[in-house]
JSON list of C-alpha atoms in Angstrom, two decimals:
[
{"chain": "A", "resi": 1, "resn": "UNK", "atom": "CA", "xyz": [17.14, -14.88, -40.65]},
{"chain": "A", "resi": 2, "resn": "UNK", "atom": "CA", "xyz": [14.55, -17.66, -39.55]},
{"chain": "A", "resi": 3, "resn": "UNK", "atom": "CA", "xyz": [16.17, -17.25, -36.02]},
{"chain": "A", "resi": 4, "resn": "UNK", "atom": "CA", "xyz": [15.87, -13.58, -35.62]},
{"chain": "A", "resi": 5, "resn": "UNK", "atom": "CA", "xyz": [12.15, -13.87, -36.47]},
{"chain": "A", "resi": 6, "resn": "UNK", "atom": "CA", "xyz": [11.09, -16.37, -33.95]},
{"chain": "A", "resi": 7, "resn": "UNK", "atom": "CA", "xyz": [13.17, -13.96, -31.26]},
{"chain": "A", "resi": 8, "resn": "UNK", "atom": "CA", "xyz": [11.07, -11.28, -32.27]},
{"chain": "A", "resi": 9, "resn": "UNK", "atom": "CA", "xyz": [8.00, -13.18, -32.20]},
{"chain": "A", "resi": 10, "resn": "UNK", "atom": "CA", "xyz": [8.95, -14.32, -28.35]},
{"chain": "A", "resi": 11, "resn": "UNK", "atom": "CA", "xyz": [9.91, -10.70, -27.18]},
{"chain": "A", "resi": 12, "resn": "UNK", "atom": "CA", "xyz": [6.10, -9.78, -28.71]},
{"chain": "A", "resi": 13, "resn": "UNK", "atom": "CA", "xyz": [4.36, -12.23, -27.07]},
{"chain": "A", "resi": 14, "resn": "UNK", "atom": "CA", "xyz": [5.79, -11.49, -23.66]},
{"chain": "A", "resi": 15, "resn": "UNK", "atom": "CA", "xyz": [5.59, -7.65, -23.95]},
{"chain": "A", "resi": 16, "resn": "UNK", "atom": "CA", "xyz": [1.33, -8.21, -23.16]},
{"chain": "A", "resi": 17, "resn": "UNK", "atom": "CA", "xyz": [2.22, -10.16, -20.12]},
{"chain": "A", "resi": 18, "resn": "UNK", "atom": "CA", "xyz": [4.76, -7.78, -18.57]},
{"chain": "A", "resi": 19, "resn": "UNK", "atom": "CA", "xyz": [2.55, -5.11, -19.18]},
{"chain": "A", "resi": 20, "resn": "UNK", "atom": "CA", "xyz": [0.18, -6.39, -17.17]},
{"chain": "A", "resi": 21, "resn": "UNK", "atom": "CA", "xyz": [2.27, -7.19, -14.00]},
{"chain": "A", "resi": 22, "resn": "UNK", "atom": "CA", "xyz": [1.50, -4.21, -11.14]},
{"chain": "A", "resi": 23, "resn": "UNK", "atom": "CA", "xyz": [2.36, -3.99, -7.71]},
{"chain": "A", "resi": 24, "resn": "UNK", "atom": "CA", "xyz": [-0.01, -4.56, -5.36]},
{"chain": "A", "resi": 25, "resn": "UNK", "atom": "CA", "xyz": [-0.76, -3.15, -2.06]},
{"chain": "A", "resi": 26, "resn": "UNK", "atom": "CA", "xyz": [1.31, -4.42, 0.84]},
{"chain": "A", "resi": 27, "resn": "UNK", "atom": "CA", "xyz": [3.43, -6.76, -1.30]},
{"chain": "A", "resi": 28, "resn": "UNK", "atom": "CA", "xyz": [6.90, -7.74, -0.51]},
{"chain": "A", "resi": 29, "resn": "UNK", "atom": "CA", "xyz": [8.28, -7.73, 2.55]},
{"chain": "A", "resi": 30, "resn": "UNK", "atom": "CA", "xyz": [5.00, -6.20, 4.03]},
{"chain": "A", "resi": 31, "resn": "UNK", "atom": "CA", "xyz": [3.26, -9.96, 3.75]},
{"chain": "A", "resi": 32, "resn": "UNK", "atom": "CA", "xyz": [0.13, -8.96, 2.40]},
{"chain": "A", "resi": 33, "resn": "UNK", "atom": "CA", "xyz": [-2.90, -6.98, 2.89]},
{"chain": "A", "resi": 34, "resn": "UNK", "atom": "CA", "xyz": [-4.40, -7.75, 6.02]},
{"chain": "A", "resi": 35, "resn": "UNK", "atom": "CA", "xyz": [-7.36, -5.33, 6.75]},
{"chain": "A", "resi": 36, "resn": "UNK", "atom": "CA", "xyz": [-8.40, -2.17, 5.49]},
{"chain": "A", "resi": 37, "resn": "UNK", "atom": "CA", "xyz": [-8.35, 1.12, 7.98]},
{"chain": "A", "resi": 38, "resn": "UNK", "atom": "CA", "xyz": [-10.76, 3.10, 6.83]},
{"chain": "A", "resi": 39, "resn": "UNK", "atom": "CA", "xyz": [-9.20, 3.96, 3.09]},
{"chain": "A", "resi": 40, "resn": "UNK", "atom": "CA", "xyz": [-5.93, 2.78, 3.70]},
{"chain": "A", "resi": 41, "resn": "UNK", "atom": "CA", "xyz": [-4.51, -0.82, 3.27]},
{"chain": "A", "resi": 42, "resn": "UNK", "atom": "CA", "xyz": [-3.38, -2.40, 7.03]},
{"chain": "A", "resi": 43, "resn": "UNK", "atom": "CA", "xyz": [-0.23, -4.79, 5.78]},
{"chain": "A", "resi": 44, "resn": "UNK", "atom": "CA", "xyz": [0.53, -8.00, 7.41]},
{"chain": "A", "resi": 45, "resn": "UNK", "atom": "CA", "xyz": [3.41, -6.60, 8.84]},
{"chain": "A", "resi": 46, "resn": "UNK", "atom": "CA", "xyz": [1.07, -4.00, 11.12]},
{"chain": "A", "resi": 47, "resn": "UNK", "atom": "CA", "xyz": [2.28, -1.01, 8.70]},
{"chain": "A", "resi": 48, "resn": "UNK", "atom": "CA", "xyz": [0.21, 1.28, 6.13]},
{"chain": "A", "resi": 49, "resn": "UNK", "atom": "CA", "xyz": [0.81, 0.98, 2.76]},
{"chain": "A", "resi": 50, "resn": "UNK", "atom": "CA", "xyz": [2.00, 3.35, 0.84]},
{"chain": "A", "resi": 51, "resn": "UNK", "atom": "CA", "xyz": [-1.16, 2.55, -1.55]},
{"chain": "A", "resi": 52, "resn": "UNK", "atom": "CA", "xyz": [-2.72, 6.00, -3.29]},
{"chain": "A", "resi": 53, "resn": "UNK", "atom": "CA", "xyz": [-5.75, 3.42, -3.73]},
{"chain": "A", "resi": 54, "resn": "UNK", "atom": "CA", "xyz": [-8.52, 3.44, -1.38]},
{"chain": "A", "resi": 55, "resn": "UNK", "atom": "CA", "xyz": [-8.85, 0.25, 0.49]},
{"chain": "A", "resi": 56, "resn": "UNK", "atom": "CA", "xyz": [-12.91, 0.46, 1.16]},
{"chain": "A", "resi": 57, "resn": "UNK", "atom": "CA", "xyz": [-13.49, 1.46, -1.88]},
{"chain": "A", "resi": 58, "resn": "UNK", "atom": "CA", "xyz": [-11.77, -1.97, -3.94]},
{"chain": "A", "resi": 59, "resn": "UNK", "atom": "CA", "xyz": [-12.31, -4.59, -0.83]},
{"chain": "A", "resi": 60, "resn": "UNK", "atom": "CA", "xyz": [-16.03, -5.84, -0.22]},
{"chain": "A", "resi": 61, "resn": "UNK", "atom": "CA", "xyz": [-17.15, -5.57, 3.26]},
{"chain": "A", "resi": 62, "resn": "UNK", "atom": "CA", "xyz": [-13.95, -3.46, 4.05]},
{"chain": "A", "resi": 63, "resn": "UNK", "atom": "CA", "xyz": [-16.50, -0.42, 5.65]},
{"chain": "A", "resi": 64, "resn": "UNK", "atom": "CA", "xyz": [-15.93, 3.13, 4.89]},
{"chain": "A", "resi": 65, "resn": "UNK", "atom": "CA", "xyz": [-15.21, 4.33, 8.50]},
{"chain": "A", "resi": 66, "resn": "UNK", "atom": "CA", "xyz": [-13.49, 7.41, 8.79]},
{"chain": "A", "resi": 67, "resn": "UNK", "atom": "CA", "xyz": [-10.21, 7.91, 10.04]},
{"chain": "A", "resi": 68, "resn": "UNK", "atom": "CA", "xyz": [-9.42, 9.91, 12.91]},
{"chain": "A", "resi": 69, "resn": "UNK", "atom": "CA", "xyz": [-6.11, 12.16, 13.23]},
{"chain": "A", "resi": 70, "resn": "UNK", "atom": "CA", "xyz": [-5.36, 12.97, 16.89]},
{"chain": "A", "resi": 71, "resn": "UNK", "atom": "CA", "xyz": [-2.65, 16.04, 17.80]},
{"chain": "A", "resi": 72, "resn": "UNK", "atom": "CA", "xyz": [-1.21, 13.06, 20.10]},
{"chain": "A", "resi": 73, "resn": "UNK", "atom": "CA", "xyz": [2.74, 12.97, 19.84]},
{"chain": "A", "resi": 74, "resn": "UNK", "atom": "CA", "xyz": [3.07, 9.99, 22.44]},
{"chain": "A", "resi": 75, "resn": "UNK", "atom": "CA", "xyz": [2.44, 7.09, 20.32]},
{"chain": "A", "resi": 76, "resn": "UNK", "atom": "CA", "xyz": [-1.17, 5.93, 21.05]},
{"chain": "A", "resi": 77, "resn": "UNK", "atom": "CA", "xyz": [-2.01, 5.41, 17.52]},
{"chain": "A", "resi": 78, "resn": "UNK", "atom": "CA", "xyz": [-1.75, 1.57, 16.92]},
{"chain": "A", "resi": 79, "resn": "UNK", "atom": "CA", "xyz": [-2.22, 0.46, 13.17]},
{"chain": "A", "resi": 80, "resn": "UNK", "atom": "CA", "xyz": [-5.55, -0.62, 12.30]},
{"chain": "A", "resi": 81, "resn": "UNK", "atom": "CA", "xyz": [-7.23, 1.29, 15.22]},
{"chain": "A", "resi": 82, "resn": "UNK", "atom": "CA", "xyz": [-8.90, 3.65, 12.81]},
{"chain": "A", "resi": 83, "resn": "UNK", "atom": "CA", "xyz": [-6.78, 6.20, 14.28]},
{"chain": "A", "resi": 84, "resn": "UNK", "atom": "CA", "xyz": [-3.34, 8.40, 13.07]},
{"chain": "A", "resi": 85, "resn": "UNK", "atom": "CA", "xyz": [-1.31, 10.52, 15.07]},
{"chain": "A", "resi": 86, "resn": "UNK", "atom": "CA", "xyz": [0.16, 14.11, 13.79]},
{"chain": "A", "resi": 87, "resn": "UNK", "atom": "CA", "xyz": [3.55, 14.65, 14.05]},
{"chain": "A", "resi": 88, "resn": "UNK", "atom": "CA", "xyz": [5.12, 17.61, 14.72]},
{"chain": "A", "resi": 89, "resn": "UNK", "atom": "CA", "xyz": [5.84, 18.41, 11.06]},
{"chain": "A", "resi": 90, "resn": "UNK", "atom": "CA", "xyz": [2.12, 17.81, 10.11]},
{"chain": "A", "resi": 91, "resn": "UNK", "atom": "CA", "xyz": [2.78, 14.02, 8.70]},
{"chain": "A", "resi": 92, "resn": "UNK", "atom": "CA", "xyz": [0.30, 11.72, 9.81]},
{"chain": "A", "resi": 93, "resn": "UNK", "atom": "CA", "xyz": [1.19, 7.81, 11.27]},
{"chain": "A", "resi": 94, "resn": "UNK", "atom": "CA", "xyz": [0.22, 4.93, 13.40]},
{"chain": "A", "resi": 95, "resn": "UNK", "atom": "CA", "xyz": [2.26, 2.59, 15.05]},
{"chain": "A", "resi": 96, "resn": "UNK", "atom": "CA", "xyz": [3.23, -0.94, 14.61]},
{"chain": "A", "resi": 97, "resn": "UNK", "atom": "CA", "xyz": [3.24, -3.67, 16.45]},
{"chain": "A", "resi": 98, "resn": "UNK", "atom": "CA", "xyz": [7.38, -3.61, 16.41]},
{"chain": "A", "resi": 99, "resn": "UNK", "atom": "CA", "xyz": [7.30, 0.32, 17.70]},
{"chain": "A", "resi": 100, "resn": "UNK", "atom": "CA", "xyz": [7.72, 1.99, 14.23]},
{"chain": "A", "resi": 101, "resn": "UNK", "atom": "CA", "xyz": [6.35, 4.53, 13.07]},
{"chain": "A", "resi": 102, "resn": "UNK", "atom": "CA", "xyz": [4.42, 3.74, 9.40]},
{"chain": "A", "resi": 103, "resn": "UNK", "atom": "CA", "xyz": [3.54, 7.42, 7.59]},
{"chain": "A", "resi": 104, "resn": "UNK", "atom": "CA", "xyz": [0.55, 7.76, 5.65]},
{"chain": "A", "resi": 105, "resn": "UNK", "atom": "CA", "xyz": [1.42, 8.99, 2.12]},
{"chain": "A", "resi": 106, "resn": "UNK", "atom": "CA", "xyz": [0.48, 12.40, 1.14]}
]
């Protein structure tokens, strides 16, 4: 009975700490947050995340600049150029540094 008290007592104590854990912006495979882009988070990677959390508004110094969306379908729209493109279907992206394109979410 001893034994299935001290369980319970572990599996309480680490509830807290697992309740704490969040993801972060850019984490992963996306290496990090390099720069903000106006509100959005520029990842290490050269994508956007997918963040709902405004960049310039959490990171000091990040600026507030506005960000531009273009009608331009040709892919002139680099990531981190304060810039998005509008696709056809009314999503808005920029492009990568690999030649992907990396949405911004809704």
């Amino acid at each position: 009975m001893s034994i299935r008290l001290i369980g319970l007592l572990v599996l309480l104590l680490t509830l807290p700490v697992q309740g704490n854990a969040a993801n972060t912006p850019c984490s992963g495979s996306k290496g990090g947050i390099a720069r903000c882009d106006g509100p959005l988070f520029l990842c290490n990677d050269g994508s956007i995340s997918g963040s709902k959390r405004d960049c310039s508004a959490e990171r000091l110094g990040a600026g507030s600049t506005a960000l531009r969306a273009t009608g331009n379908l040709n892919g002139e729209c680099p990531c981190g150029s304060g810039t998005l493109c509008t696709g056809p279907r009314g999503g808005q992206y920029c492009m990568t540094p690999s030649g992907t394109k990396s949405y911004r979410r809704k």
